Each structure stands twice: as C-alpha cells, then as structure tokens.
Coordinates of C-alpha atoms in Angstrom, one line a residue:
M1 CA 95.3 49.0 106.3
L2 CA 95.0 52.7 107.3
F3 CA 94.1 53.4 110.9
L4 CA 92.8 56.8 111.8
T5 CA 92.7 58.1 115.3
Q6 CA 89.9 60.2 116.5
K7 CA 92.3 63.2 116.4
S8 CA 93.2 62.6 112.7
V9 CA 89.5 62.3 111.7
C10 CA 88.8 65.7 113.4
L11 CA 91.8 67.3 111.6
L12 CA 90.6 66.0 108.2
A13 CA 87.1 67.2 108.8
L14 CA 88.3 70.7 109.8
T15 CA 90.6 70.9 106.8
S16 CA 87.8 69.9 104.4
V17 CA 85.5 72.6 105.9
A18 CA 88.3 75.2 105.6
L19 CA 88.9 74.3 101.9
V20 CA 85.2 74.5 101.1
A21 CA 84.8 77.9 102.9
A22 CA 87.9 79.3 101.1
A23 CA 86.5 78.2 97.8
C24 CA 83.1 79.8 98.5
D25 CA 84.8 83.0 99.8
S26 CA 86.9 83.1 96.7
D27 CA 83.9 82.8 94.5
N28 CA 82.0 85.5 96.3
N29 CA 84.9 87.9 96.1
S30 CA 85.8 87.5 92.5
G31 CA 82.4 86.9 91.0
G32 CA 83.9 84.5 88.5
L33 CA 86.7 84.8 86.0
G34 CA 86.8 87.8 83.7
T35 CA 84.3 89.9 85.6
T36 CA 86.6 92.6 87.0
P37 CA 84.8 95.9 86.2
P38 CA 86.8 98.3 83.9
P39 CA 88.2 101.5 85.5
P40 CA 85.9 104.6 85.2
A41 CA 86.5 106.8 82.2
T42 CA 88.6 109.9 82.7
M43 CA 86.6 112.9 81.5
V44 CA 88.0 116.2 80.1
T45 CA 86.2 119.5 80.1
F46 CA 86.6 122.5 77.7
D47 CA 85.1 125.9 78.4
V48 CA 84.0 127.8 75.3
T49 CA 83.5 131.6 75.6
V50 CA 81.8 133.6 72.8
S51 CA 82.0 137.4 72.9
N52 CA 79.8 139.6 70.6
L53 CA 81.9 142.3 68.8
T54 CA 79.2 144.0 66.8
N55 CA 77.3 147.2 67.4
A56 CA 73.7 146.1 67.0
Q57 CA 73.7 142.5 66.0
P58 CA 72.6 140.2 68.9
L59 CA 73.9 136.6 68.5
S60 CA 71.4 133.8 68.9
P61 CA 72.0 131.1 71.6
I62 CA 75.3 129.5 70.6
A63 CA 75.5 125.9 69.5
V64 CA 78.7 124.2 70.7
I65 CA 79.6 120.7 69.4
A66 CA 82.5 118.6 70.5
H67 CA 82.9 116.1 67.6
Q68 CA 85.3 114.0 65.7
N69 CA 86.5 115.8 62.6
T70 CA 84.3 113.7 60.3
F71 CA 81.3 115.9 61.1
P72 CA 81.5 119.4 59.5
V73 CA 79.0 121.9 60.8
F74 CA 79.4 123.9 57.7
E75 CA 81.7 123.9 54.6
I76 CA 82.4 127.0 52.5
G77 CA 81.0 126.5 49.0
Q78 CA 78.6 123.7 50.1
P79 CA 74.9 123.9 50.8
A80 CA 73.9 124.3 54.5
S81 CA 72.3 121.4 56.2
V82 CA 68.6 121.8 57.3
G83 CA 69.9 122.1 60.9
L84 CA 72.3 124.9 59.9
E85 CA 69.6 126.6 57.8
T86 CA 67.2 126.5 60.8
L87 CA 69.8 128.2 62.9
A88 CA 70.8 130.7 60.2
E89 CA 67.3 131.9 59.5
G90 CA 65.7 131.8 62.9
G91 CA 68.4 131.5 65.6
D92 CA 67.0 128.1 66.7
N93 CA 69.9 125.7 67.3
S94 CA 67.9 122.6 68.3
A95 CA 67.8 121.0 64.8
L96 CA 71.6 121.5 64.3
L97 CA 72.3 119.9 67.7
A98 CA 69.9 117.0 66.9
E99 CA 71.8 116.5 63.6
A100 CA 75.1 116.3 65.5
N101 CA 73.7 113.9 68.1
A102 CA 72.6 111.5 65.4
V103 CA 76.1 111.1 64.1
A104 CA 78.8 108.7 65.5
G105 CA 81.8 110.4 67.1
I106 CA 80.0 113.1 68.9
G107 CA 81.6 113.9 72.3
D108 CA 79.1 116.5 73.6
T109 CA 76.6 119.1 72.4
V110 CA 75.6 122.2 74.4
S111 CA 73.3 125.2 73.7
G112 CA 73.8 128.6 75.1
A113 CA 71.2 129.8 77.6
A114 CA 70.2 133.0 75.8
P115 CA 71.1 135.4 73.0
I116 CA 74.3 137.4 73.4
G117 CA 73.9 141.1 73.0
P118 CA 76.4 143.5 71.6
A119 CA 79.5 143.6 73.9
G120 CA 78.1 140.6 75.8
S121 CA 79.6 137.2 76.2
E122 CA 78.7 133.7 77.4
T123 CA 80.7 130.6 78.5
V124 CA 79.5 127.0 78.2
S125 CA 81.3 123.8 78.9
V126 CA 81.6 120.5 76.9
T127 CA 82.8 117.3 78.5
F128 CA 83.9 114.0 76.9
D129 CA 86.1 110.9 77.4
E130 CA 89.8 111.7 77.5
T131 CA 90.6 108.7 75.3
T132 CA 88.8 110.4 72.4
Q133 CA 90.6 113.7 72.7
G134 CA 93.1 112.9 69.9
L135 CA 90.3 112.9 67.3
M136 CA 88.0 115.5 68.9
T137 CA 87.4 119.0 67.6
I138 CA 85.0 121.8 68.7
S139 CA 82.7 123.8 66.4
V140 CA 80.7 126.9 67.4
S141 CA 77.8 128.4 65.4
T142 CA 75.4 131.3 66.0
M143 CA 73.1 133.6 64.0
L144 CA 73.4 137.4 63.6
V145 CA 69.7 137.8 64.3
N146 CA 69.2 141.2 62.6
T147 CA 69.9 139.6 59.2
N148 CA 68.1 137.2 57.0
D149 CA 70.5 134.3 57.3
A150 CA 74.0 135.4 58.5
I151 CA 75.9 133.2 60.9
T152 CA 79.3 133.2 62.5
G153 CA 81.4 130.6 64.2
V154 CA 84.3 128.3 63.9
N155 CA 84.4 124.8 62.4
A156 CA 86.4 121.8 63.7
I157 CA 89.0 123.4 65.9
P158 CA 91.4 120.5 66.9
L159 CA 91.9 119.7 70.6
A160 CA 94.5 116.9 70.4
D161 CA 97.5 118.8 71.9
M162 CA 95.7 120.9 74.5
Q163 CA 96.7 120.3 78.1
V164 CA 94.9 121.5 81.2
G165 CA 95.2 125.3 81.3
D166 CA 95.8 125.6 77.5
S167 CA 93.6 128.0 75.5
V168 CA 93.1 129.2 72.0
T169 CA 91.4 132.5 71.0
M170 CA 90.0 133.1 67.5
H171 CA 88.1 135.9 65.8
S172 CA 85.2 134.7 63.6
V173 CA 83.8 136.4 60.5
A174 CA 80.2 136.6 59.2
Y175 CA 79.0 133.9 56.7
D176 CA 75.9 133.9 54.6
S177 CA 74.2 130.5 54.8
G178 CA 72.9 130.9 51.3
T179 CA 69.4 129.7 52.2
E180 CA 67.4 132.9 52.2
A181 CA 67.5 136.0 50.0
N182 CA 69.0 139.0 51.8
T183 CA 65.8 141.2 51.6
E184 CA 66.6 143.0 54.8
A185 CA 62.8 143.2 55.3
A186 CA 61.4 143.1 58.8
A187 CA 59.0 140.3 57.8
H188 CA 62.1 138.0 57.2
I189 CA 64.3 139.1 60.1
P190 CA 63.7 137.4 63.5
G191 CA 65.7 139.8 65.6
P192 CA 64.6 143.0 67.3
A193 CA 65.1 145.1 64.2
G194 CA 62.4 143.0 62.5
G195 CA 60.5 140.6 64.7
G196 CA 59.5 138.7 61.6
E197 CA 59.6 135.1 60.3
G198 CA 62.4 132.8 61.3
F199 CA 63.0 129.5 59.6
N200 CA 61.3 128.9 56.2
A201 CA 62.0 125.6 54.5
A202 CA 61.9 127.2 51.0
R203 CA 65.4 128.2 49.9
D204 CA 65.0 131.4 47.8
D205 CA 68.7 132.4 47.7
I206 CA 69.9 131.3 44.3
A207 CA 73.4 130.6 45.7
D208 CA 72.3 127.8 48.1
R209 CA 75.8 127.6 49.5
V210 CA 77.7 128.9 52.5
A211 CA 80.0 131.9 51.7
M212 CA 81.4 135.0 53.2
H213 CA 78.7 137.5 53.9
S214 CA 78.7 140.7 51.8
G215 CA 77.3 142.7 54.7
V216 CA 74.2 144.8 55.4
V217 CA 73.3 147.4 52.8
G218 CA 70.5 149.3 54.7
Q219 CA 68.2 152.2 54.0
E220 CA 71.1 154.8 54.2
D221 CA 72.8 153.2 51.2
G222 CA 69.7 153.4 49.0
F223 CA 68.1 150.0 49.7
A224 CA 64.6 151.5 49.9
T225 CA 62.8 148.4 51.1
S226 CA 65.4 147.5 53.8
D227 CA 64.3 147.8 57.4
L228 CA 68.0 147.9 58.5
N229 CA 70.1 151.0 58.9
G230 CA 73.7 151.9 59.6
Q231 CA 73.8 150.7 63.2
H232 CA 73.1 147.1 62.0
R233 CA 76.2 147.0 59.7
F234 CA 79.1 144.9 60.8
D235 CA 82.7 144.7 60.0
N236 CA 84.7 141.5 60.4
P237 CA 85.4 140.0 62.8
V238 CA 82.0 139.8 64.5
A239 CA 82.8 137.5 67.4
Q240 CA 85.7 136.4 69.6
I241 CA 85.8 132.7 70.5
T242 CA 88.0 131.3 73.2
I243 CA 88.4 127.5 73.9
E244 CA 90.1 126.5 77.1
R245 CA 90.8 123.1 78.6
V246 CA 89.9 123.3 82.3
N247 CA 90.5 119.7 83.4

C-alpha cells in the first residue's frame, strides 16, 4: 500500500501543473509541427540604362523585361508578335509587357517613363528572386518613332554570372519589325516628324518578319512622297544599352 504525505501530494500537484504549462507553452511557441515559416526571398536588382545615339529619332518609352530565356521578345526572320507590332508601329509598350506577364518565368517587367530624345538617356530597374538568376535574362525594346515600324533593343542577355557591381554595355542596331510598309508618310508615322497613325492591326509589309532595317530614304534621295529628310536618317548603332547588377 502506497502512503503519500501531504508534502508529497503537493509536490505531485505542482509537477503536473508545470508539465501541462510547459506543454501549452511549447504548443504556443511552435504552432505545431512543420509550420516554421520559410526565410524571406533574397531579391536582386539590375539597372538598365538606354542612351539614344541618333540625330533626330526619339525612342519610345522603353520596355524592359527580366525573363527566363524561353521567352524571346523578337527573333530575326520570324514574324513579330502583336505586342511587338504595337510597340514597333505606335511606340506603345503595354501590349508587349502584357504578353510577357502572361508567360511563366517572368521575373519583372518595367516601362520607361517617357520617350528618350536624341542624346538623352533613361535608367530603369528590374528586381527578382536571386534563386532564379541562373536562368534569367534581360530584353530591351523601343521604337524609333520617326519611322513606320523600326525598333531597336537587345534580346535575352544572360545574367547568370553577374555579381554586384558587374555591368555589360552593348550597342544596338535598328530592326524592321516587318509589319508595316515603309511609306515614310506622315499619316503612318507617330513621331514628331509625322504625328500620324500608330498601331494598325493590318500587316501590309509583305515581309512579315523581323529583319535588319534598311534605313530611311527620305525626300533628298528622291522618295517624293516621303515626309522624312536627311536629319531623320540613322547609322547603326542607334542606342547604347548598359545592364548593371546593383544588389
């Protein structure tokens, strides 16, 4: 037979209370097994600077896309997407950015704030999860607005090996999006040399493919119906693009 003194009973009671309290405290602190929140993602930021090298070809607000290399913004010899056509004919980058945002593997998309005039430049930043950097690339696109459908930019520049402070500078050439005939008529040029129509869904350029741009002809070279002149010509390269990892 077990005999318990009053002191033993008190000690047992206190021990039971302590065990229950400890169990409750443990539950409150842990929130249950397997519920430890993951650490916050480490983000990286890249600055993209575009400088206009032309004499009289403003560049439309730039479209900058950080994406995995499975999303080509343009491909030489292939038809332009509707988003790229919209940018190339009217300088509006919203449809192109929407196309990008609808695709898996997009890190970030950013629009420039305004057109970039001759000798001007603009810097924008894209930010994404550092764990995706190994597959991430950057593409930049913009329209030469005193043309029918000329664009410039770079496509899928790899970022995998870039550390903080690293940068790469490229010079981009002019491409013809192949979606609008190069009439050089004010009615079809959205820039200050024309003030005409921008995007038109009809594709009247028989090429219908992205290719190197042959350049502006203009009135001075005998293109009687052209509303462009010698100042609107451009030699390649037409833009300087610098990509820098800043954190």
